[in-house]
JSON list of C-alpha atoms in Angstrom, two decimals:
[
{"chain": "L", "resi": 119, "resn": "MET", "atom": "CA", "xyz": [0.00, 0.00, 0.00]},
{"chain": "L", "resi": 120, "resn": "PRO", "atom": "CA", "xyz": [1.50, 3.39, -0.95]},
{"chain": "L", "resi": 121, "resn": "VAL", "atom": "CA", "xyz": [2.40, 5.71, 1.90]},
{"chain": "L", "resi": 122, "resn": "PRO", "atom": "CA", "xyz": [0.25, 8.90, 1.79]},
{"chain": "L", "resi": 123, "resn": "LEU", "atom": "CA", "xyz": [2.09, 12.09, 1.00]},
{"chain": "L", "resi": 124, "resn": "PRO", "atom": "CA", "xyz": [2.36, 13.84, 4.41]},
{"chain": "L", "resi": 125, "resn": "LEU", "atom": "CA", "xyz": [1.20, 17.36, 3.63]},
{"chain": "L", "resi": 126, "resn": "PRO", "atom": "CA", "xyz": [1.03, 20.05, 6.34]},
{"chain": "L", "resi": 127, "resn": "ARG", "atom": "CA", "xyz": [-2.42, 21.39, 7.18]},
{"chain": "L", "resi": 128, "resn": "SER", "atom": "CA", "xyz": [-1.70, 24.80, 5.68]},
{"chain": "L", "resi": 129, "resn": "THR", "atom": "CA", "xyz": [-0.83, 23.13, 2.39]},
{"chain": "L", "resi": 130, "resn": "ARG", "atom": "CA", "xyz": [-3.94, 20.93, 2.32]},
{"chain": "L", "resi": 131, "resn": "ALA", "atom": "CA", "xyz": [-6.16, 23.95, 2.77]},
{"chain": "L", "resi": 132, "resn": "ALA", "atom": "CA", "xyz": [-4.30, 26.32, 0.46]},
{"chain": "L", "resi": 133, "resn": "HIS", "atom": "CA", "xyz": [-5.51, 27.29, -3.00]},
{"chain": "L", "resi": 134, "resn": "PRO", "atom": "CA", "xyz": [-3.86, 29.59, -5.52]},
{"chain": "L", "resi": 135, "resn": "ALA", "atom": "CA", "xyz": [-5.08, 33.17, -5.36]},
{"chain": "L", "resi": 136, "resn": "LYS", "atom": "CA", "xyz": [-7.80, 33.98, -7.90]},
{"chain": "L", "resi": 137, "resn": "ALA", "atom": "CA", "xyz": [-5.82, 36.93, -9.24]},
{"chain": "L", "resi": 138, "resn": "VAL", "atom": "CA", "xyz": [-2.79, 34.76, -9.96]},
{"chain": "L", "resi": 139, "resn": "LEU", "atom": "CA", "xyz": [-4.94, 32.11, -11.61]},
{"chain": "L", "resi": 140, "resn": "ALA", "atom": "CA", "xyz": [-6.42, 34.80, -13.82]},
{"chain": "L", "resi": 141, "resn": "ILE", "atom": "CA", "xyz": [-2.96, 36.03, -14.86]},
{"chain": "L", "resi": 142, "resn": "VAL", "atom": "CA", "xyz": [-1.76, 32.49, -15.60]},
{"chain": "L", "resi": 143, "resn": "ALA", "atom": "CA", "xyz": [-4.94, 31.76, -17.56]},
{"chain": "L", "resi": 144, "resn": "LEU", "atom": "CA", "xyz": [-4.45, 34.92, -19.60]},
{"chain": "L", "resi": 145, "resn": "LEU", "atom": "CA", "xyz": [-0.85, 34.00, -20.42]},
{"chain": "L", "resi": 146, "resn": "LEU", "atom": "CA", "xyz": [-1.93, 30.50, -21.44]},
{"chain": "L", "resi": 147, "resn": "ALA", "atom": "CA", "xyz": [-4.98, 31.52, -23.44]},
{"chain": "L", "resi": 148, "resn": "SER", "atom": "CA", "xyz": [-3.27, 31.80, -26.81]},
{"chain": "L", "resi": 149, "resn": "CYS", "atom": "CA", "xyz": [-0.36, 29.39, -26.40]},
{"chain": "L", "resi": 150, "resn": "THR", "atom": "CA", "xyz": [-1.56, 26.14, -24.82]},
{"chain": "L", "resi": 151, "resn": "LYS", "atom": "CA", "xyz": [0.17, 23.00, -26.03]},
{"chain": "L", "resi": 152, "resn": "GLY", "atom": "CA", "xyz": [0.53, 20.38, -23.29]},
{"chain": "L", "resi": 153, "resn": "GLN", "atom": "CA", "xyz": [-2.26, 18.15, -22.02]},
{"chain": "L", "resi": 154, "resn": "SER", "atom": "CA", "xyz": [-2.49, 20.20, -18.80]},
{"chain": "L", "resi": 155, "resn": "GLY", "atom": "CA", "xyz": [-2.94, 23.48, -20.67]},
{"chain": "L", "resi": 156, "resn": "LEU", "atom": "CA", "xyz": [0.73, 24.48, -20.55]},
{"chain": "L", "resi": 157, "resn": "PRO", "atom": "CA", "xyz": [2.58, 26.17, -23.43]},
{"chain": "L", "resi": 158, "resn": "TYR", "atom": "CA", "xyz": [4.91, 23.14, -23.55]},
{"chain": "L", "resi": 159, "resn": "ASP", "atom": "CA", "xyz": [4.43, 19.38, -23.32]},
{"chain": "L", "resi": 160, "resn": "ALA", "atom": "CA", "xyz": [5.54, 19.12, -19.69]},
{"chain": "L", "resi": 161, "resn": "TRP", "atom": "CA", "xyz": [7.70, 20.86, -17.11]},
{"chain": "L", "resi": 162, "resn": "ARG", "atom": "CA", "xyz": [10.83, 19.15, -15.80]},
{"chain": "L", "resi": 163, "resn": "LEU", "atom": "CA", "xyz": [11.96, 18.41, -12.24]},
{"chain": "L", "resi": 164, "resn": "GLY", "atom": "CA", "xyz": [15.70, 17.91, -11.68]},
{"chain": "L", "resi": 165, "resn": "PHE", "atom": "CA", "xyz": [18.10, 17.59, -8.74]},
{"chain": "L", "resi": 166, "resn": "PHE", "atom": "CA", "xyz": [21.80, 18.16, -8.16]},
{"chain": "L", "resi": 167, "resn": "ALA", "atom": "CA", "xyz": [24.22, 18.28, -5.25]},
{"chain": "L", "resi": 168, "resn": "PRO", "atom": "CA", "xyz": [27.39, 20.34, -4.67]},
{"chain": "L", "resi": 169, "resn": "ASN", "atom": "CA", "xyz": [30.70, 18.75, -5.70]},
{"chain": "L", "resi": 170, "resn": "TYR", "atom": "CA", "xyz": [31.53, 15.62, -3.66]},
{"chain": "L", "resi": 171, "resn": "MET", "atom": "CA", "xyz": [28.38, 15.98, -1.50]},
{"chain": "L", "resi": 172, "resn": "ASP", "atom": "CA", "xyz": [26.75, 12.68, -2.54]},
{"chain": "L", "resi": 173, "resn": "VAL", "atom": "CA", "xyz": [22.95, 12.44, -2.39]},
{"chain": "L", "resi": 174, "resn": "TRP", "atom": "CA", "xyz": [20.39, 9.67, -2.84]},
{"chain": "L", "resi": 175, "resn": "ILE", "atom": "CA", "xyz": [16.80, 10.80, -3.39]},
{"chain": "L", "resi": 176, "resn": "GLU", "atom": "CA", "xyz": [14.27, 8.43, -1.82]},
{"chain": "L", "resi": 177, "resn": "THR", "atom": "CA", "xyz": [11.30, 10.22, -3.34]},
{"chain": "L", "resi": 178, "resn": "ALA", "atom": "CA", "xyz": [10.27, 13.55, -4.79]},
{"chain": "L", "resi": 179, "resn": "ASP", "atom": "CA", "xyz": [6.50, 13.95, -4.91]},
{"chain": "L", "resi": 180, "resn": "VAL", "atom": "CA", "xyz": [4.66, 16.78, -6.62]},
{"chain": "L", "resi": 181, "resn": "VAL", "atom": "CA", "xyz": [1.36, 18.49, -5.87]},
{"chain": "L", "resi": 182, "resn": "ASP", "atom": "CA", "xyz": [0.17, 20.61, -8.80]},
{"chain": "L", "resi": 183, "resn": "ILE", "atom": "CA", "xyz": [-2.02, 23.71, -8.71]},
{"chain": "L", "resi": 184, "resn": "LYS", "atom": "CA", "xyz": [-5.06, 21.52, -9.39]},
{"chain": "L", "resi": 185, "resn": "GLY", "atom": "CA", "xyz": [-4.39, 19.59, -6.18]},
{"chain": "L", "resi": 186, "resn": "ARG", "atom": "CA", "xyz": [-3.28, 16.38, -7.88]},
{"chain": "L", "resi": 187, "resn": "ILE", "atom": "CA", "xyz": [-0.41, 14.33, -6.41]},
{"chain": "L", "resi": 188, "resn": "PHE", "atom": "CA", "xyz": [2.33, 12.85, -8.60]},
{"chain": "L", "resi": 189, "resn": "ARG", "atom": "CA", "xyz": [4.24, 10.37, -6.45]},
{"chain": "L", "resi": 190, "resn": "ARG", "atom": "CA", "xyz": [7.90, 9.60, -7.13]},
{"chain": "L", "resi": 191, "resn": "ALA", "atom": "CA", "xyz": [8.14, 12.15, -9.88]},
{"chain": "L", "resi": 192, "resn": "MET", "atom": "CA", "xyz": [11.86, 11.69, -9.29]},
{"chain": "L", "resi": 193, "resn": "ALA", "atom": "CA", "xyz": [14.02, 9.30, -7.26]},
{"chain": "L", "resi": 194, "resn": "GLY", "atom": "CA", "xyz": [17.60, 8.04, -7.33]},
{"chain": "L", "resi": 195, "resn": "VAL", "atom": "CA", "xyz": [20.97, 9.74, -7.69]},
{"chain": "L", "resi": 196, "resn": "ALA", "atom": "CA", "xyz": [21.21, 13.53, -7.97]},
{"chain": "L", "resi": 197, "resn": "SER", "atom": "CA", "xyz": [23.55, 15.06, -10.54]},
{"chain": "L", "resi": 198, "resn": "ILE", "atom": "CA", "xyz": [26.99, 15.71, -9.07]},
{"chain": "L", "resi": 199, "resn": "SER", "atom": "CA", "xyz": [30.61, 16.36, -10.08]},
{"chain": "L", "resi": 200, "resn": "ARG", "atom": "CA", "xyz": [33.69, 14.89, -8.43]},
{"chain": "L", "resi": 201, "resn": "PRO", "atom": "CA", "xyz": [36.69, 16.58, -10.12]},
{"chain": "L", "resi": 202, "resn": "ALA", "atom": "CA", "xyz": [39.93, 14.61, -9.96]},
{"chain": "L", "resi": 203, "resn": "GLY", "atom": "CA", "xyz": [42.60, 15.63, -7.48]},
{"chain": "L", "resi": 204, "resn": "LEU", "atom": "CA", "xyz": [39.97, 17.10, -5.13]},
{"chain": "L", "resi": 205, "resn": "LYS", "atom": "CA", "xyz": [40.10, 20.29, -7.20]},
{"chain": "L", "resi": 206, "resn": "GLY", "atom": "CA", "xyz": [36.36, 20.83, -7.20]},
{"chain": "L", "resi": 207, "resn": "ASN", "atom": "CA", "xyz": [34.76, 23.44, -4.97]},
{"chain": "L", "resi": 208, "resn": "PRO", "atom": "CA", "xyz": [31.52, 22.43, -3.21]},
{"chain": "L", "resi": 209, "resn": "ARG", "atom": "CA", "xyz": [31.16, 25.74, -1.37]},
{"chain": "L", "resi": 210, "resn": "GLY", "atom": "CA", "xyz": [28.11, 27.80, -2.28]},
{"chain": "L", "resi": 211, "resn": "TRP", "atom": "CA", "xyz": [25.84, 27.39, -5.30]},
{"chain": "L", "resi": 212, "resn": "PRO", "atom": "CA", "xyz": [26.81, 27.73, -8.98]},
{"chain": "L", "resi": 213, "resn": "THR", "atom": "CA", "xyz": [25.67, 30.76, -10.98]},
{"chain": "L", "resi": 214, "resn": "ASP", "atom": "CA", "xyz": [24.01, 28.41, -13.43]},
{"chain": "L", "resi": 215, "resn": "PRO", "atom": "CA", "xyz": [23.00, 25.14, -11.72]},
{"chain": "L", "resi": 216, "resn": "GLY", "atom": "CA", "xyz": [21.81, 23.49, -14.93]},
{"chain": "L", "resi": 217, "resn": "TRP", "atom": "CA", "xyz": [18.85, 21.13, -14.95]},
{"chain": "L", "resi": 218, "resn": "GLY", "atom": "CA", "xyz": [20.22, 18.32, -12.80]},
{"chain": "L", "resi": 219, "resn": "ALA", "atom": "CA", "xyz": [19.24, 14.67, -12.99]},
{"chain": "L", "resi": 220, "resn": "GLY", "atom": "CA", "xyz": [15.51, 14.34, -13.37]},
{"chain": "L", "resi": 221, "resn": "LYS", "atom": "CA", "xyz": [12.37, 13.73, -15.39]},
{"chain": "L", "resi": 222, "resn": "HIS", "atom": "CA", "xyz": [9.52, 15.57, -17.08]},
{"chain": "L", "resi": 223, "resn": "VAL", "atom": "CA", "xyz": [6.41, 15.53, -14.89]},
{"chain": "L", "resi": 224, "resn": "ARG", "atom": "CA", "xyz": [3.94, 14.60, -17.61]},
{"chain": "L", "resi": 225, "resn": "GLY", "atom": "CA", "xyz": [0.26, 15.25, -17.09]},
{"chain": "L", "resi": 226, "resn": "ALA", "atom": "CA", "xyz": [0.87, 17.73, -14.28]},
{"chain": "L", "resi": 227, "resn": "ALA", "atom": "CA", "xyz": [-0.21, 21.34, -14.20]},
{"chain": "L", "resi": 228, "resn": "LEU", "atom": "CA", "xyz": [2.16, 23.88, -12.68]},
{"chain": "L", "resi": 229, "resn": "PRO", "atom": "CA", "xyz": [3.76, 22.73, -9.40]},
{"chain": "L", "resi": 230, "resn": "ARG", "atom": "CA", "xyz": [2.36, 24.04, -6.11]},
{"chain": "L", "resi": 231, "resn": "LEU", "atom": "CA", "xyz": [4.42, 21.90, -3.72]},
{"chain": "L", "resi": 232, "resn": "ILE", "atom": "CA", "xyz": [7.44, 19.61, -3.96]},
{"chain": "L", "resi": 233, "resn": "TYR", "atom": "CA", "xyz": [7.96, 17.06, -1.18]},
{"chain": "L", "resi": 234, "resn": "VAL", "atom": "CA", "xyz": [11.45, 15.56, -1.22]},
{"chain": "L", "resi": 235, "resn": "ARG", "atom": "CA", "xyz": [13.01, 13.02, 1.13]},
{"chain": "L", "resi": 236, "resn": "TRP", "atom": "CA", "xyz": [16.70, 12.37, 0.58]},
{"chain": "L", "resi": 237, "resn": "GLN", "atom": "CA", "xyz": [19.78, 10.79, 2.08]},
{"chain": "L", "resi": 238, "resn": "SER", "atom": "CA", "xyz": [22.81, 13.03, 2.51]},
{"chain": "L", "resi": 239, "resn": "LEU", "atom": "CA", "xyz": [25.44, 10.32, 2.22]},
{"chain": "L", "resi": 240, "resn": "VAL", "atom": "CA", "xyz": [28.40, 12.42, 3.36]},
{"chain": "L", "resi": 241, "resn": "GLU", "atom": "CA", "xyz": [27.02, 13.02, 6.87]},
{"chain": "L", "resi": 242, "resn": "PRO", "atom": "CA", "xyz": [25.14, 10.57, 6.78]},
{"chain": "L", "resi": 243, "resn": "GLN", "atom": "CA", "xyz": [21.65, 11.91, 7.49]},
{"chain": "L", "resi": 244, "resn": "THR", "atom": "CA", "xyz": [18.15, 11.65, 6.04]},
{"chain": "L", "resi": 245, "resn": "TYR", "atom": "CA", "xyz": [16.09, 14.80, 5.42]},
{"chain": "L", "resi": 246, "resn": "GLU", "atom": "CA", "xyz": [12.62, 15.69, 4.26]},
{"chain": "L", "resi": 247, "resn": "ALA", "atom": "CA", "xyz": [11.45, 19.05, 2.98]},
{"chain": "L", "resi": 248, "resn": "TYR", "atom": "CA", "xyz": [8.23, 20.66, 1.81]},
{"chain": "L", "resi": 249, "resn": "ILE", "atom": "CA", "xyz": [9.03, 23.18, -0.91]},
{"chain": "L", "resi": 250, "resn": "PRO", "atom": "CA", "xyz": [6.14, 25.53, -1.77]},
{"chain": "L", "resi": 251, "resn": "ILE", "atom": "CA", "xyz": [6.39, 27.07, -5.23]},
{"chain": "L", "resi": 252, "resn": "PRO", "atom": "CA", "xyz": [5.44, 30.79, -5.11]},
{"chain": "L", "resi": 253, "resn": "GLU", "atom": "CA", "xyz": [2.68, 32.17, -7.29]},
{"chain": "L", "resi": 254, "resn": "ALA", "atom": "CA", "xyz": [5.14, 34.53, -8.97]},
{"chain": "L", "resi": 255, "resn": "THR", "atom": "CA", "xyz": [7.03, 31.44, -10.17]},
{"chain": "L", "resi": 256, "resn": "HIS", "atom": "CA", "xyz": [3.87, 30.04, -11.77]},
{"chain": "L", "resi": 257, "resn": "ILE", "atom": "CA", "xyz": [3.62, 33.21, -13.86]},
{"chain": "L", "resi": 258, "resn": "ALA", "atom": "CA", "xyz": [7.31, 33.09, -14.76]},
{"chain": "L", "resi": 259, "resn": "MET", "atom": "CA", "xyz": [7.02, 29.46, -15.87]},
{"chain": "L", "resi": 260, "resn": "VAL", "atom": "CA", "xyz": [4.35, 30.18, -18.47]},
{"chain": "L", "resi": 261, "resn": "LYS", "atom": "CA", "xyz": [5.55, 33.58, -19.65]},
{"chain": "L", "resi": 262, "resn": "SER", "atom": "CA", "xyz": [7.28, 33.33, -23.01]},
{"chain": "L", "resi": 263, "resn": "LYS", "atom": "CA", "xyz": [10.39, 35.31, -23.86]},
{"chain": "L", "resi": 264, "resn": "LYS", "atom": "CA", "xyz": [12.26, 35.91, -27.08]},
{"chain": "L", "resi": 265, "resn": "THR", "atom": "CA", "xyz": [15.92, 35.05, -26.57]},
{"chain": "L", "resi": 266, "resn": "PHE", "atom": "CA", "xyz": [19.06, 34.29, -28.55]},
{"chain": "L", "resi": 267, "resn": "CYS", "atom": "CA", "xyz": [20.00, 30.63, -28.19]},
{"chain": "L", "resi": 268, "resn": "GLU", "atom": "CA", "xyz": [23.75, 30.03, -28.35]},
{"chain": "L", "resi": 269, "resn": "PHE", "atom": "CA", "xyz": [23.26, 26.32, -28.98]},
{"chain": "L", "resi": 270, "resn": "ASP", "atom": "CA", "xyz": [22.11, 26.83, -32.56]},
{"chain": "L", "resi": 271, "resn": "GLY", "atom": "CA", "xyz": [22.72, 30.55, -33.07]},
{"chain": "L", "resi": 272, "resn": "LYS", "atom": "CA", "xyz": [19.04, 31.43, -33.49]},
{"chain": "L", "resi": 273, "resn": "TRP", "atom": "CA", "xyz": [16.46, 33.68, -31.87]},
{"chain": "L", "resi": 274, "resn": "ILE", "atom": "CA", "xyz": [13.70, 31.57, -30.32]},
{"chain": "L", "resi": 275, "resn": "ILE", "atom": "CA", "xyz": [10.63, 31.89, -28.09]},
{"chain": "L", "resi": 276, "resn": "ASP", "atom": "CA", "xyz": [11.55, 30.12, -24.86]},
{"chain": "L", "resi": 277, "resn": "HIS", "atom": "CA", "xyz": [9.95, 29.27, -21.50]},
{"chain": "L", "resi": 278, "resn": "ARG", "atom": "CA", "xyz": [11.41, 28.51, -18.08]},
{"chain": "L", "resi": 279, "resn": "TYR", "atom": "CA", "xyz": [9.94, 25.03, -17.71]},
{"chain": "L", "resi": 280, "resn": "GLY", "atom": "CA", "xyz": [12.87, 23.42, -15.92]},
{"chain": "L", "resi": 281, "resn": "LEU", "atom": "CA", "xyz": [12.62, 23.40, -12.12]},
{"chain": "L", "resi": 282, "resn": "THR", "atom": "CA", "xyz": [15.96, 22.51, -10.51]},
{"chain": "L", "resi": 283, "resn": "VAL", "atom": "CA", "xyz": [16.50, 21.67, -6.83]},
{"chain": "L", "resi": 284, "resn": "GLY", "atom": "CA", "xyz": [19.93, 21.73, -5.20]},
{"chain": "L", "resi": 285, "resn": "LEU", "atom": "CA", "xyz": [20.31, 19.47, -2.15]},
{"chain": "L", "resi": 286, "resn": "ALA", "atom": "CA", "xyz": [23.14, 20.16, 0.31]},
{"chain": "L", "resi": 287, "resn": "PRO", "atom": "CA", "xyz": [24.33, 18.74, 3.65]},
{"chain": "L", "resi": 288, "resn": "GLY", "atom": "CA", "xyz": [22.57, 20.15, 6.67]},
{"chain": "L", "resi": 289, "resn": "GLY", "atom": "CA", "xyz": [19.22, 19.76, 4.91]},
{"chain": "L", "resi": 290, "resn": "ILE", "atom": "CA", "xyz": [19.39, 22.76, 2.60]},
{"chain": "L", "resi": 291, "resn": "ALA", "atom": "CA", "xyz": [17.25, 22.75, -0.54]},
{"chain": "L", "resi": 292, "resn": "LYS", "atom": "CA", "xyz": [17.47, 25.60, -3.04]},
{"chain": "L", "resi": 293, "resn": "VAL", "atom": "CA", "xyz": [15.31, 25.98, -6.15]},
{"chain": "L", "resi": 294, "resn": "TRP", "atom": "CA", "xyz": [15.68, 27.67, -9.53]},
{"chain": "L", "resi": 295, "resn": "ILE", "atom": "CA", "xyz": [13.67, 27.74, -12.75]},
{"chain": "L", "resi": 296, "resn": "SER", "atom": "CA", "xyz": [15.27, 28.06, -16.17]},
{"chain": "L", "resi": 297, "resn": "GLY", "atom": "CA", "xyz": [14.75, 27.42, -19.86]},
{"chain": "L", "resi": 298, "resn": "PRO", "atom": "CA", "xyz": [17.03, 25.79, -22.42]},
{"chain": "L", "resi": 299, "resn": "CYS", "atom": "CA", "xyz": [18.19, 29.25, -23.50]},
{"chain": "L", "resi": 300, "resn": "LEU", "atom": "CA", "xyz": [17.02, 31.39, -20.57]},
{"chain": "L", "resi": 301, "resn": "ALA", "atom": "CA", "xyz": [19.09, 32.20, -17.48]},
{"chain": "L", "resi": 302, "resn": "PRO", "atom": "CA", "xyz": [18.00, 30.67, -14.15]},
{"chain": "L", "resi": 303, "resn": "ILE", "atom": "CA", "xyz": [15.82, 32.58, -11.72]},
{"chain": "L", "resi": 304, "resn": "LYS", "atom": "CA", "xyz": [16.07, 31.88, -7.98]},
{"chain": "L", "resi": 305, "resn": "VAL", "atom": "CA", "xyz": [12.79, 30.62, -6.54]},
{"chain": "L", "resi": 306, "resn": "THR", "atom": "CA", "xyz": [13.26, 29.74, -2.88]},
{"chain": "L", "resi": 307, "resn": "ARG", "atom": "CA", "xyz": [15.53, 28.24, -0.22]},
{"chain": "L", "resi": 308, "resn": "VAL", "atom": "CA", "xyz": [14.19, 25.75, 2.33]},
{"chain": "L", "resi": 309, "resn": "GLN", "atom": "CA", "xyz": [15.59, 24.25, 5.51]},
{"chain": "L", "resi": 310, "resn": "ALA", "atom": "CA", "xyz": [14.58, 20.59, 5.69]},
{"chain": "L", "resi": 311, "resn": "ASP", "atom": "CA", "xyz": [13.81, 18.58, 8.81]},
{"chain": "L", "resi": 312, "resn": "VAL", "atom": "CA", "xyz": [15.66, 15.44, 9.83]},
{"chain": "L", "resi": 313, "resn": "ALA", "atom": "CA", "xyz": [13.55, 12.42, 8.89]},
{"chain": "L", "resi": 314, "resn": "LYS", "atom": "CA", "xyz": [13.05, 10.79, 12.30]},
{"chain": "L", "resi": 315, "resn": "LEU", "atom": "CA", "xyz": [12.68, 7.25, 10.92]},
{"chain": "L", "resi": 316, "resn": "GLY", "atom": "CA", "xyz": [16.03, 7.46, 9.15]},
{"chain": "L", "resi": 317, "resn": "PRO", "atom": "CA", "xyz": [16.89, 6.10, 5.71]},
{"chain": "L", "resi": 318, "resn": "ASP", "atom": "CA", "xyz": [14.10, 4.38, 3.77]},
{"chain": "L", "resi": 319, "resn": "SER", "atom": "CA", "xyz": [11.61, 5.38, 6.48]},
{"chain": "L", "resi": 320, "resn": "GLY", "atom": "CA", "xyz": [13.21, 2.88, 8.87]},
{"chain": "L", "resi": 321, "resn": "ARG", "atom": "CA", "xyz": [12.80, -0.12, 6.57]},
{"chain": "L", "resi": 322, "resn": "SER", "atom": "CA", "xyz": [16.53, -0.47, 5.89]},
{"chain": "L", "resi": 323, "resn": "GLY", "atom": "CA", "xyz": [17.54, -0.75, 9.54]},
{"chain": "L", "resi": 324, "resn": "GLY", "atom": "CA", "xyz": [19.59, 2.44, 9.35]},
{"chain": "L", "resi": 325, "resn": "VAL", "atom": "CA", "xyz": [21.54, 1.35, 6.27]},
{"chain": "L", "resi": 326, "resn": "TYR", "atom": "CA", "xyz": [21.94, 4.02, 3.61]},
{"chain": "L", "resi": 327, "resn": "ALA", "atom": "CA", "xyz": [21.17, 3.33, -0.05]},
{"chain": "L", "resi": 328, "resn": "LEU", "atom": "CA", "xyz": [24.70, 3.73, -1.41]},
{"chain": "L", "resi": 329, "resn": "PRO", "atom": "CA", "xyz": [28.25, 3.79, -0.06]},
{"chain": "L", "resi": 330, "resn": "LEU", "atom": "CA", "xyz": [30.07, 7.11, -0.25]},
{"chain": "L", "resi": 331, "resn": "LYS", "atom": "CA", "xyz": [32.12, 7.43, -3.43]},
{"chain": "L", "resi": 332, "resn": "PRO", "atom": "CA", "xyz": [35.92, 7.27, -2.83]},
{"chain": "L", "resi": 333, "resn": "GLN", "atom": "CA", "xyz": [36.51, 10.80, -4.22]},
{"chain": "L", "resi": 334, "resn": "SER", "atom": "CA", "xyz": [33.81, 12.23, -1.97]},
{"chain": "L", "resi": 335, "resn": "GLU", "atom": "CA", "xyz": [35.11, 10.37, 1.07]},
{"chain": "L", "resi": 336, "resn": "ALA", "atom": "CA", "xyz": [38.63, 11.66, 0.38]},
{"chain": "L", "resi": 337, "resn": "TYR", "atom": "CA", "xyz": [37.38, 15.24, 0.08]},
{"chain": "L", "resi": 338, "resn": "ILE", "atom": "CA", "xyz": [35.44, 15.05, 3.36]},
{"chain": "L", "resi": 339, "resn": "GLN", "atom": "CA", "xyz": [38.40, 13.55, 5.20]},
{"chain": "L", "resi": 340, "resn": "LYS", "atom": "CA", "xyz": [40.69, 16.34, 4.00]},
{"chain": "L", "resi": 341, "resn": "TYR", "atom": "CA", "xyz": [38.45, 19.41, 3.98]},
{"chain": "L", "resi": 342, "resn": "GLY", "atom": "CA", "xyz": [35.29, 18.54, 5.91]},
{"chain": "L", "resi": 343, "resn": "ILE", "atom": "CA", "xyz": [31.75, 19.68, 5.01]},
{"chain": "L", "resi": 344, "resn": "PRO", "atom": "CA", "xyz": [31.33, 23.44, 4.35]},
{"chain": "L", "resi": 345, "resn": "TYR", "atom": "CA", "xyz": [27.92, 23.63, 6.06]},
{"chain": "L", "resi": 346, "resn": "ASP", "atom": "CA", "xyz": [27.54, 27.40, 6.26]},
{"chain": "L", "resi": 347, "resn": "THR", "atom": "CA", "xyz": [28.08, 28.08, 2.54]},
{"chain": "L", "resi": 348, "resn": "TRP", "atom": "CA", "xyz": [24.71, 26.98, 1.17]}
]
């Protein structure tokens, strides 16, 4: 039997403001394409972690603005780099985080809430976070923009339909939206809670999903975890 998505009371009762819905509807009126009325086939949810700060995502569940739940929209390994010679820098967030490892959330309307439970393998610790997506972000995700795309040297009409979440030790989750040829916009930063049942909701007996990669273990042993930089 699937475990219900544990939503806080304020989230269960919340509904998008009528004014924002009207703005989003107006922006979508002449450009709908996807099956959920979006100007693209689907928006994408991706995850990454700072260099050497290994992460395993147990589940990332989505609640859209229509109140529908999409369980395990993403799970598994987050995108990460481990430069040779310990020359990578995990401190802080990159200017352009990219799209991370992830999937398109097909059939979903715009995201209202992301619930993510993940294992920070370098500590080790298990965290869970509720990430509300602001109404201003809904508008930004459906607003088209003409931009020059360096990939093919052409002017195109683009949308910011990629939602990227960075997961860092200490339970920090930071979110951006971006398009293939549009610069990222910061959305929010959330402090997660420690998941009291531990990895795999207690089913693994405290055993984490993956061993720490040798490069990551070597970095932690030499430099430690830069907790206050995220």
